GROMACS .gro file of C-alpha atoms in nm:
model
  433
    1MET     CA    1  -0.001  -0.004  -0.008
    2LYS     CA    2   0.279   0.238   0.095
    3ASN     CA    3   0.468   0.167  -0.238
    4THR     CA    4   0.138   0.237  -0.432
    5VAL     CA    5   0.100   0.570  -0.261
    6ILE     CA    6   0.455   0.676  -0.331
    7LYS     CA    7   0.414   0.570  -0.695
    8ALA     CA    8   0.097   0.763  -0.732
    9PHE     CA    9   0.255   1.069  -0.576
   10LEU     CA   10   0.559   1.057  -0.806
   11ILE     CA   11   0.336   1.017  -1.105
   12LEU     CA   12   0.134   1.326  -0.984
   13LEU     CA   13   0.458   1.523  -0.955
   14VAL     CA   14   0.569   1.424  -1.299
   15PHE     CA   15   0.252   1.526  -1.466
   16SER     CA   16   0.230   1.842  -1.255
   17GLY     CA   17   0.581   1.935  -1.379
   18ILE     CA   18   0.489   1.872  -1.734
   19SER     CA   19   0.183   2.074  -1.687
   20CYS     CA   20   0.364   2.367  -1.549
   21ARG     CA   21   0.632   2.363  -1.812
   22SER     CA   22   0.372   2.349  -2.093
   23VAL     CA   23   0.178   2.647  -1.965
   24LYS     CA   24   0.357   2.938  -2.105
   25LYS     CA   25   0.199   3.269  -2.041
   26SER     CA   26   0.102   3.442  -2.375
   27PHE     CA   27   0.219   3.797  -2.454
   28ASP     CA   28   0.005   4.058  -2.316
   29THR     CA   29  -0.018   4.265  -2.619
   30LYS     CA   30  -0.261   4.533  -2.466
   31ASN     CA   31  -0.058   4.590  -2.159
   32ASN     CA   32   0.272   4.612  -2.345
   33GLU     CA   33   0.133   4.842  -2.601
   34VAL     CA   34   0.004   5.079  -2.347
   35TYR     CA   35   0.347   5.086  -2.196
   36ILE     CA   36   0.523   5.136  -2.520
   37ASP     CA   37   0.287   5.408  -2.633
   38SER     CA   38   0.365   5.593  -2.316
   39MET     CA   39   0.745   5.561  -2.359
   40PHE     CA   40   0.734   5.690  -2.720
   41THR     CA   41   0.498   5.966  -2.633
   42ASN     CA   42   0.746   6.082  -2.372
   43ALA     CA   43   1.045   6.025  -2.599
   44LEU     CA   44   0.895   6.243  -2.876
   45GLU     CA   45   0.786   6.514  -2.634
   46LYS     CA   46   1.133   6.540  -2.499
   47GLY     CA   47   1.314   6.519  -2.837
   48PHE     CA   48   1.486   6.189  -2.791
   49PHE     CA   49   1.434   6.155  -3.178
   50PRO     CA   50   1.189   6.288  -3.434
   51GLY     CA   51   1.039   5.954  -3.512
   52ALA     CA   52   1.077   5.580  -3.477
   53GLN     CA   53   0.955   5.222  -3.576
   54ILE     CA   54   0.906   4.948  -3.330
   55ILE     CA   55   0.818   4.568  -3.378
   56VAL     CA   56   0.779   4.313  -3.098
   57GLY     CA   57   0.737   3.952  -3.200
   58SER     CA   58   0.811   3.586  -3.162
   59LYS     CA   59   0.929   3.314  -3.407
   60ASP     CA   60   0.587   3.284  -3.567
   61SER     CA   61   0.396   3.598  -3.461
   62ILE     CA   62   0.403   3.980  -3.470
   63PHE     CA   63   0.259   4.124  -3.148
   64ILE     CA   64   0.312   4.488  -3.200
   65SER     CA   65   0.413   4.681  -3.502
   66LYS     CA   66   0.389   5.066  -3.484
   67ASN     CA   67   0.547   5.381  -3.610
   68TYR     CA   68   0.575   5.708  -3.433
   69GLY     CA   69   0.657   6.060  -3.508
   70PHE     CA   70   0.810   6.221  -3.818
   71HIS     CA   71   1.109   6.193  -4.043
   72ASP     CA   72   1.259   6.500  -3.885
   73TYR     CA   73   1.172   6.799  -3.668
   74SER     CA   74   1.014   6.977  -3.946
   75LYS     CA   75   0.718   6.746  -3.890
   76THR     CA   76   0.624   6.736  -4.252
   77GLU     CA   77   0.665   6.354  -4.328
   78VAL     CA   78   0.520   6.101  -4.072
   79VAL     CA   79   0.714   5.776  -4.025
   80LYS     CA   80   0.554   5.495  -4.244
   81ALA     CA   81   0.613   5.129  -4.217
   82GLU     CA   82   0.808   5.126  -4.560
   83ASP     CA   83   1.058   5.390  -4.448
   84VAL     CA   84   1.416   5.274  -4.398
   85TYR     CA   85   1.658   5.381  -4.126
   86ASP     CA   86   2.033   5.398  -4.123
   87LEU     CA   87   2.119   5.084  -3.900
   88ALA     CA   88   2.464   5.204  -3.818
   89SER     CA   89   2.643   4.918  -3.615
   90MET     CA   90   2.345   4.683  -3.645
   91SER     CA   91   2.501   4.632  -3.993
   92LYS     CA   92   2.786   4.451  -3.819
   93VAL     CA   93   2.547   4.148  -3.751
   94LEU     CA   94   2.269   4.188  -4.012
   95GLY     CA   95   2.543   4.216  -4.275
   96ALA     CA   96   2.899   4.090  -4.234
   97THR     CA   97   2.822   3.844  -3.948
   98ILE     CA   98   2.527   3.679  -4.106
   99VAL     CA   99   2.737   3.634  -4.430
  100ALA     CA  100   3.023   3.487  -4.217
  101MET     CA  101   2.768   3.251  -4.049
  102ARG     CA  102   2.648   3.125  -4.386
  103LEU     CA  103   3.011   3.077  -4.509
  104VAL     CA  104   3.118   2.901  -4.192
  105GLY     CA  105   2.814   2.671  -4.213
  106GLU     CA  106   2.911   2.594  -4.576
  107ASN     CA  107   3.289   2.525  -4.476
  108LYS     CA  108   3.397   2.809  -4.701
  109ILE     CA  109   3.559   2.986  -4.407
  110ASN     CA  110   3.676   2.887  -4.075
  111VAL     CA  111   3.665   3.097  -3.754
  112GLU     CA  112   4.022   2.998  -3.693
  113ASP     CA  113   4.130   3.128  -4.041
  114ARG     CA  114   4.404   3.383  -4.011
  115LEU     CA  115   4.373   3.722  -4.165
  116GLY     CA  116   4.713   3.720  -4.343
  117ASP     CA  117   4.634   3.379  -4.498
  118VAL     CA  118   4.316   3.501  -4.646
  119VAL     CA  119   4.398   3.872  -4.730
  120ALA     CA  120   4.744   3.893  -4.910
  121PHE     CA  121   4.781   4.274  -4.815
  122TYR     CA  122   4.816   4.163  -4.454
  123LYS     CA  123   5.039   3.861  -4.495
  124ASN     CA  124   5.357   4.021  -4.361
  125THR     CA  125   5.207   4.273  -4.116
  126SER     CA  126   5.178   4.256  -3.730
  127ILE     CA  127   4.813   4.171  -3.763
  128ALA     CA  128   4.854   3.869  -4.000
  129ASP     CA  129   4.792   3.612  -3.724
  130LEU     CA  130   4.459   3.764  -3.611
  131THR     CA  131   4.184   3.501  -3.659
  132LEU     CA  132   3.823   3.554  -3.782
  133PHE     CA  133   3.713   3.445  -3.427
  134GLU     CA  134   3.915   3.727  -3.265
  135LEU     CA  135   3.776   3.973  -3.518
  136LEU     CA  136   3.417   3.856  -3.447
  137THR     CA  137   3.468   3.862  -3.063
  138HIS     CA  138   3.650   4.208  -3.064
  139THR     CA  139   3.946   4.055  -2.906
  140THR     CA  140   4.220   4.173  -3.158
  141GLY     CA  141   4.357   4.465  -2.962
  142LEU     CA  142   4.283   4.695  -3.256
  143LYS     CA  143   4.188   5.047  -3.149
  144PRO     CA  144   3.819   5.133  -3.158
  145SER     CA  145   3.827   5.349  -3.482
  146ILE     CA  146   4.036   5.561  -3.706
  147THR     CA  147   3.910   5.884  -3.860
  148PHE     CA  148   4.037   5.801  -4.213
  149TYR     CA  149   3.844   6.078  -4.373
  150GLN     CA  150   4.025   6.358  -4.181
  151SER     CA  151   4.343   6.277  -4.372
  152LEU     CA  152   4.151   6.394  -4.679
  153LEU     CA  153   4.104   6.738  -4.530
  154SER     CA  154   4.327   7.033  -4.433
  155THR     CA  155   4.275   7.401  -4.354
  156SER     CA  156   4.395   7.691  -4.558
  157ASP     CA  157   4.472   7.898  -4.247
  158GLY     CA  158   4.663   7.610  -4.067
  159LEU     CA  159   4.433   7.622  -3.773
  160PRO     CA  160   4.257   7.306  -3.631
  161PHE     CA  161   3.955   7.158  -3.793
  162LEU     CA  162   3.726   7.208  -3.489
  163ASN     CA  163   3.702   7.455  -3.198
  164THR     CA  164   3.498   7.454  -2.885
  165GLN     CA  165   3.403   7.817  -2.938
  166LYS     CA  166   3.197   7.965  -3.218
  167SER     CA  167   3.359   8.258  -3.394
  168GLU     CA  168   3.396   8.416  -3.743
  169ASP     CA  169   3.635   8.141  -3.837
  170TYR     CA  170   3.431   7.870  -3.677
  171PRO     CA  171   3.071   7.952  -3.765
  172GLU     CA  172   2.900   7.606  -3.810
  173LEU     CA  173   2.828   7.362  -3.539
  174PHE     CA  174   2.912   6.992  -3.572
  175ASP     CA  175   2.836   6.756  -3.277
  176ASN     CA  176   2.945   6.989  -2.988
  177MET     CA  177   3.222   7.149  -3.175
  178TYR     CA  178   3.247   7.437  -3.432
  179VAL     CA  179   3.399   7.374  -3.781
  180ASN     CA  180   3.675   7.590  -3.939
  181LYS     CA  181   3.539   7.752  -4.249
  182ASN     CA  182   3.852   7.732  -4.441
  183LEU     CA  183   3.846   7.364  -4.493
  184VAL     CA  184   4.038   7.239  -4.793
  185TYR     CA  185   3.962   6.899  -4.966
  186ASP     CA  186   4.247   6.690  -5.102
  187GLU     CA  187   4.211   6.722  -5.481
  188LYS     CA  188   4.424   6.412  -5.538
  189TYR     CA  189   4.151   6.205  -5.382
  190LEU     CA  190   3.818   6.391  -5.359
  191LEU     CA  191   3.610   6.545  -5.645
  192PHE     CA  192   3.274   6.727  -5.628
  193GLU     CA  193   3.153   6.559  -5.961
  194PRO     CA  194   3.156   6.204  -6.087
  195LYS     CA  195   3.460   6.058  -6.259
  196GLU     CA  196   3.525   5.712  -6.402
  197ASN     CA  197   3.623   5.459  -6.132
  198TYR     CA  198   3.574   5.706  -5.854
  199ILE     CA  199   3.351   5.594  -5.564
  200GLN     CA  200   3.050   5.807  -5.461
  201ILE     CA  201   3.065   5.867  -5.085
  202SER     CA  202   2.795   6.118  -5.045
  203LYS     CA  203   2.556   6.323  -5.248
  204ASN     CA  204   2.817   6.559  -5.386
  205LEU     CA  205   3.153   6.377  -5.311
  206TRP     CA  206   3.349   6.111  -5.506
  207LEU     CA  207   3.665   5.935  -5.387
  208ASN     CA  208   3.971   5.813  -5.573
  209PRO     CA  209   3.994   5.442  -5.480
  210GLU     CA  210   4.373   5.482  -5.458
  211PHE     CA  211   4.309   5.615  -5.116
  212TYR     CA  212   4.217   5.268  -4.985
  213SER     CA  213   4.573   5.150  -4.962
  214SER     CA  214   4.645   5.414  -4.699
  215VAL     CA  215   4.347   5.299  -4.504
  216TYR     CA  216   4.465   4.939  -4.506
  217GLU     CA  217   4.818   5.052  -4.407
  218LYS     CA  218   4.678   5.247  -4.098
  219ILE     CA  219   4.463   4.938  -4.000
  220ALA     CA  220   4.778   4.720  -4.023
  221VAL     CA  221   4.950   4.917  -3.740
  222ALA     CA  222   4.641   4.969  -3.531
  223ASN     CA  223   4.684   4.692  -3.275
  224THR     CA  224   4.770   4.903  -2.983
  225ASN     CA  225   4.591   4.722  -2.703
  226PRO     CA  226   4.642   4.379  -2.558
  227ARG     CA  227   4.538   4.088  -2.787
  228GLY     CA  228   4.296   3.849  -2.633
  229GLU     CA  229   4.112   4.118  -2.428
  230TYR     CA  230   3.778   4.278  -2.529
  231LEU     CA  231   3.783   4.617  -2.693
  232TYR     CA  232   3.496   4.702  -2.932
  233SER     CA  233   3.640   4.814  -3.262
  234ASP     CA  234   3.496   4.912  -3.610
  235LEU     CA  235   3.826   4.797  -3.761
  236ASN     CA  236   3.748   4.442  -3.687
  237LEU     CA  237   3.446   4.445  -3.916
  238LEU     CA  238   3.639   4.617  -4.192
  239LEU     CA  239   3.879   4.324  -4.188
  240ILE     CA  240   3.598   4.081  -4.166
  241LYS     CA  241   3.459   4.219  -4.490
  242GLN     CA  242   3.804   4.190  -4.659
  243MET     CA  243   3.817   3.826  -4.551
  244ILE     CA  244   3.480   3.745  -4.674
  245GLU     CA  245   3.527   3.905  -5.001
  246SER     CA  246   3.870   3.752  -5.051
  247LYS     CA  247   3.748   3.403  -4.974
  248THR     CA  248   3.443   3.425  -5.197
  249GLY     CA  249   3.546   3.661  -5.470
  250SER     CA  250   3.208   3.833  -5.419
  251LYS     CA  251   3.127   4.182  -5.276
  252LEU     CA  252   2.957   4.202  -4.935
  253ASP     CA  253   2.657   4.381  -5.068
  254GLN     CA  254   2.599   4.101  -5.325
  255LEU     CA  255   2.634   3.834  -5.055
  256THR     CA  256   2.391   3.995  -4.824
  257LYS     CA  257   2.140   4.054  -5.107
  258GLY     CA  258   2.146   3.685  -5.178
  259ILE     CA  259   2.047   3.596  -4.821
  260TYR     CA  260   1.789   3.872  -4.816
  261ASN     CA  261   1.629   3.741  -5.135
  262GLU     CA  262   1.609   3.395  -4.984
  263LEU     CA  263   1.419   3.552  -4.687
  264GLY     CA  264   1.196   3.743  -4.927
  265ILE     CA  265   1.283   4.080  -4.789
  266SER     CA  266   1.357   4.381  -5.006
  267THR     CA  267   1.349   4.682  -4.788
  268ILE     CA  268   1.699   4.613  -4.653
  269GLY     CA  269   2.040   4.667  -4.796
  270PHE     CA  270   2.332   4.903  -4.856
  271ASN     CA  271   2.303   5.230  -5.053
  272PRO     CA  272   1.914   5.265  -5.030
  273LEU     CA  273   1.878   5.505  -5.315
  274GLN     CA  274   1.948   5.212  -5.548
  275TRP     CA  275   1.653   5.024  -5.432
  276THR     CA  276   1.385   5.260  -5.272
  277THR     CA  277   1.299   5.624  -5.312
  278GLU     CA  278   1.462   5.917  -5.133
  279GLN     CA  279   1.121   5.998  -4.979
  280ASN     CA  280   1.122   5.660  -4.801
  281VAL     CA  281   1.476   5.712  -4.643
  282ILE     CA  282   1.481   5.871  -4.295
  283PRO     CA  283   1.747   6.152  -4.268
  284THR     CA  284   2.016   6.139  -4.014
  285GLU     CA  285   2.268   6.415  -3.916
  286ILE     CA  286   2.334   6.760  -4.063
  287ASP     CA  287   2.712   6.715  -4.129
  288ASN     CA  288   2.857   7.061  -4.141
  289PHE     CA  289   3.203   6.901  -4.120
  290PHE     CA  290   3.292   6.650  -4.401
  291ARG     CA  291   3.003   6.618  -4.634
  292LYS     CA  292   2.842   6.960  -4.592
  293ASP     CA  293   2.497   6.848  -4.621
  294THR     CA  294   2.213   6.673  -4.448
  295ILE     CA  295   2.277   6.292  -4.472
  296LYS     CA  296   1.989   6.129  -4.635
  297GLY     CA  297   2.012   5.820  -4.844
  298TYR     CA  298   2.393   5.786  -4.775
  299VAL     CA  299   2.555   5.618  -4.483
  300HIS     CA  300   2.602   5.827  -4.173
  301ASP     CA  301   2.920   5.665  -4.053
  302GLU     CA  302   3.231   5.824  -4.212
  303ALA     CA  303   3.428   5.499  -4.242
  304ALA     CA  304   3.159   5.321  -4.428
  305ALA     CA  305   3.097   5.637  -4.642
  306ILE     CA  306   3.457   5.622  -4.784
  307PHE     CA  307   3.391   5.262  -4.884
  308GLY     CA  308   3.092   5.384  -5.091
  309GLY     CA  309   2.852   5.297  -4.838
  310VAL     CA  310   2.918   4.911  -4.828
  311SER     CA  311   3.123   4.824  -4.516
  312GLY     CA  312   3.134   4.569  -4.251
  313ASN     CA  313   3.099   4.804  -3.960
  314ALA     CA  314   2.792   5.008  -4.088
  315GLY     CA  315   2.599   5.091  -4.419
  316LEU     CA  316   2.280   4.894  -4.391
  317PHE     CA  317   1.950   5.063  -4.418
  318SER     CA  318   1.617   4.877  -4.345
  319ASN     CA  319   1.279   4.910  -4.195
  320ALA     CA  320   1.164   4.715  -3.886
  321THR     CA  321   0.958   4.467  -4.090
  322SER     CA  322   1.243   4.330  -4.294
  323ILE     CA  323   1.457   4.291  -3.974
  324SER     CA  324   1.165   4.108  -3.810
  325VAL     CA  325   1.206   3.838  -4.063
  326ILE     CA  326   1.563   3.791  -3.982
  327CYS     CA  327   1.471   3.773  -3.623
  328GLN     CA  328   1.211   3.513  -3.683
  329MET     CA  329   1.467   3.314  -3.875
  330LEU     CA  330   1.714   3.323  -3.606
  331LEU     CA  331   1.447   3.215  -3.340
  332ASN     CA  332   1.343   2.931  -3.577
  333LYS     CA  333   1.698   2.787  -3.561
  334GLY     CA  334   1.785   2.917  -3.908
  335ASN     CA  335   1.466   2.816  -4.081
  336TYR     CA  336   1.225   3.055  -4.244
  337GLN     CA  337   0.904   2.929  -4.423
  338GLY     CA  338   1.065   2.586  -4.490
  339LYS     CA  339   1.400   2.725  -4.602
  340GLN     CA  340   1.710   2.654  -4.400
  341ILE     CA  341   1.889   2.983  -4.432
  342LEU     CA  342   2.152   2.930  -4.168
  343LYS     CA  343   2.257   2.603  -3.995
  344THR     CA  344   2.121   2.558  -3.634
  345LYS     CA  345   2.468   2.472  -3.485
  346ILE     CA  346   2.616   2.788  -3.647
  347ILE     CA  347   2.340   3.010  -3.479
  348ARG     CA  348   2.404   2.842  -3.155
  349GLU     CA  349   2.791   2.891  -3.189
  350PHE     CA  350   2.760   3.254  -3.277
  351THR     CA  351   2.499   3.361  -3.023
  352LYS     CA  352   2.665   3.205  -2.720
  353SER     CA  353   2.949   3.358  -2.504
  354PRO     CA  354   3.252   3.151  -2.577
  355LEU     CA  355   3.484   3.371  -2.360
  356VAL     CA  356   3.272   3.404  -2.067
  357LYS     CA  357   3.539   3.250  -1.837
  358LYS     CA  358   3.748   3.550  -1.920
  359GLY     CA  359   3.473   3.789  -1.825
  360ILE     CA  360   3.384   3.850  -2.188
  361TYR     CA  361   3.011   3.804  -2.268
  362ARG     CA  362   3.031   3.898  -2.626
  363GLY     CA  363   2.907   3.649  -2.894
  364LEU     CA  364   3.065   3.605  -3.233
  365GLY     CA  365   2.960   3.937  -3.400
  366PHE     CA  366   2.649   3.956  -3.169
  367ASP     CA  367   2.625   4.173  -2.884
  368LYS     CA  368   2.550   4.006  -2.549
  369ARG     CA  369   2.540   4.148  -2.197
  370LYS     CA  370   2.637   4.017  -1.860
  371PRO     CA  371   2.320   3.867  -1.724
  372ASN     CA  372   2.135   4.118  -1.494
  373GLY     CA  373   1.774   4.225  -1.420
  374ILE     CA  374   1.723   4.335  -1.790
  375TYR     CA  375   1.936   4.108  -2.009
  376LYS     CA  376   1.922   3.739  -1.970
  377LYS     CA  377   2.203   3.486  -2.033
  378ASN     CA  378   2.092   3.382  -2.376
  379ASP     CA  379   1.969   3.722  -2.506
  380PHE     CA  380   2.160   3.852  -2.820
  381GLY     CA  381   2.144   4.137  -3.069
  382HIS     CA  382   2.303   4.459  -3.146
  383THR     CA  383   2.269   4.845  -3.116
  384GLY     CA  384   2.350   5.118  -3.364
  385TYR     CA  385   2.488   5.466  -3.304
  386THR     CA  386   2.209   5.635  -3.500
  387GLY     CA  387   1.961   5.521  -3.243
  388THR     CA  388   1.879   5.160  -3.349
  389PHE     CA  389   1.832   4.844  -3.143
  390PHE     CA  390   1.738   4.491  -3.183
  391PHE     CA  391   1.752   4.199  -2.924
  392LEU     CA  392   1.621   3.845  -2.913
  393ASN     CA  393   1.555   3.600  -2.626
  394PRO     CA  394   1.541   3.238  -2.762
  395ASP     CA  395   1.438   3.106  -2.415
  396ASN     CA  396   1.107   3.282  -2.420
  397ASP     CA  397   1.070   3.325  -2.795
  398ARG     CA  398   1.075   3.706  -2.793
  399PHE     CA  399   1.235   3.990  -3.005
  400LEU     CA  400   1.238   4.366  -3.003
  401ILE     CA  401   1.331   4.595  -3.295
  402ILE     CA  402   1.349   4.975  -3.230
  403LEU     CA  403   1.466   5.192  -3.531
  404SER     CA  404   1.514   5.573  -3.466
  405ASN     CA  405   1.724   5.867  -3.592
  406ARG     CA  406   1.841   6.019  -3.262
  407VAL     CA  407   2.134   6.179  -3.455
  408SER     CA  408   1.893   6.412  -3.641
  409PRO     CA  409   1.989   6.692  -3.659
  410SER     CA  410   2.297   6.619  -3.448
  411ARG     CA  411   2.490   6.334  -3.289
  412SER     CA  412   2.512   6.548  -2.964
  413ASN     CA  413   2.168   6.434  -2.878
  414THR     CA  414   2.206   6.148  -2.633
  415LEU     CA  415   1.879   6.185  -2.439
  416MET     CA  416   1.758   5.832  -2.541
  417TYR     CA  417   2.075   5.683  -2.381
  418LYS     CA  418   2.053   5.884  -2.066
  419ASP     CA  419   1.687   5.756  -2.023
  420TYR     CA  420   1.792   5.386  -2.077
  421PHE     CA  421   1.515   5.399  -2.339
  422THR     CA  422   1.561   5.087  -2.531
  423ALA     CA  423   1.666   4.892  -2.221
  424LYS     CA  424   1.351   4.973  -2.048
  425ILE     CA  425   1.131   4.859  -2.324
  426TRP     CA  426   1.330   4.536  -2.376
  427ASP     CA  427   1.289   4.478  -1.996
  428LYS     CA  428   0.911   4.509  -2.033
  429VAL     CA  429   0.846   4.294  -2.336
  430ASN     CA  430   1.114   4.034  -2.232
  431GLU     CA  431   0.918   3.950  -1.917
  432ASN     CA  432   0.745   3.613  -1.913
  433ASN     CA  433   0.411   3.764  -1.965
   0.00000   0.00000   0.00000
């Protein structure tokens, strides 16, 4: 009798456990939408950005998809679902990293491949031994960035480019500095009209591609920090692009487009004026320094700009809808509508934290955070300097995309960061509700 009671009790526990695990609370759309509306209303009132898109979803559903505000502070164009934003550093994962994942899955490249073995230019340099793994995890020791474009400029009066004080010689504001009115562009490399073989880098600027050798030379001597320690660097992704293109013989924009076509998404890509209308491109910064224009339809990041808008560190434009498809593919273990876009084991490899024992929580390409009250152990995604954000949680099947242009009209606007705006919304929608 006693054994029968114990067995019955154990069976009850087993079934109770299964029942508890199988009851997963559904997403409370109404409650979350009220919260999100209040957050965006406050953000628009306080000038965090002129407008934004947001999508919250799961691997097979879209819970919330909304647009807020306007293209800019003139408030003449409302934000529409088809409008595309400059993704900035989100390009690192939605472009170069996803291509690398595909190539690793096809055994066309290996994360232990060395830079100098793949890209001949770096064969006899001090960074020849850097591996794709180190580049993806930002453990190369390369400095965070190099302002390559400033070597294309000088001043006729010999004074600095920028000054903290406004004056007759420094009349225009850029970020939190004023720009010397006597800037001179290097005529050897820059033209204000098209020329055969020159690369268009903004609306009215074309670059002599001979300039690129000096860029690569500077990168080759940029490992000024300890190798193996985490230091986020745009230069890593410039090198990943070179490795990808050397291995495949194809350009990064062609490779990304191939993957996007498989996913059936068309409002994402580099150089948006080649595939959408200018009216559907959200403007970013008023650049009174280098490009002397409001940046609209051309990449905001200067390093990506000098590569003609196609780079590993930045350059992608998209709406939230196209990114939501990529998120669903990732949450579906690489599968989307019956097509295996990326191998499941590759997604697992790239989105874990392989260096966590060293206190480095970064994934391969993907941003991850030390687990806390907001970010969970398996959360992954990326942010972008222009005011963009996307994160996924495979454990509770949730993703969030926020696209904004907080750099309009100036990158000096950091209000959304001071408010922890995106983190608050991720915390809310990432709850087990």
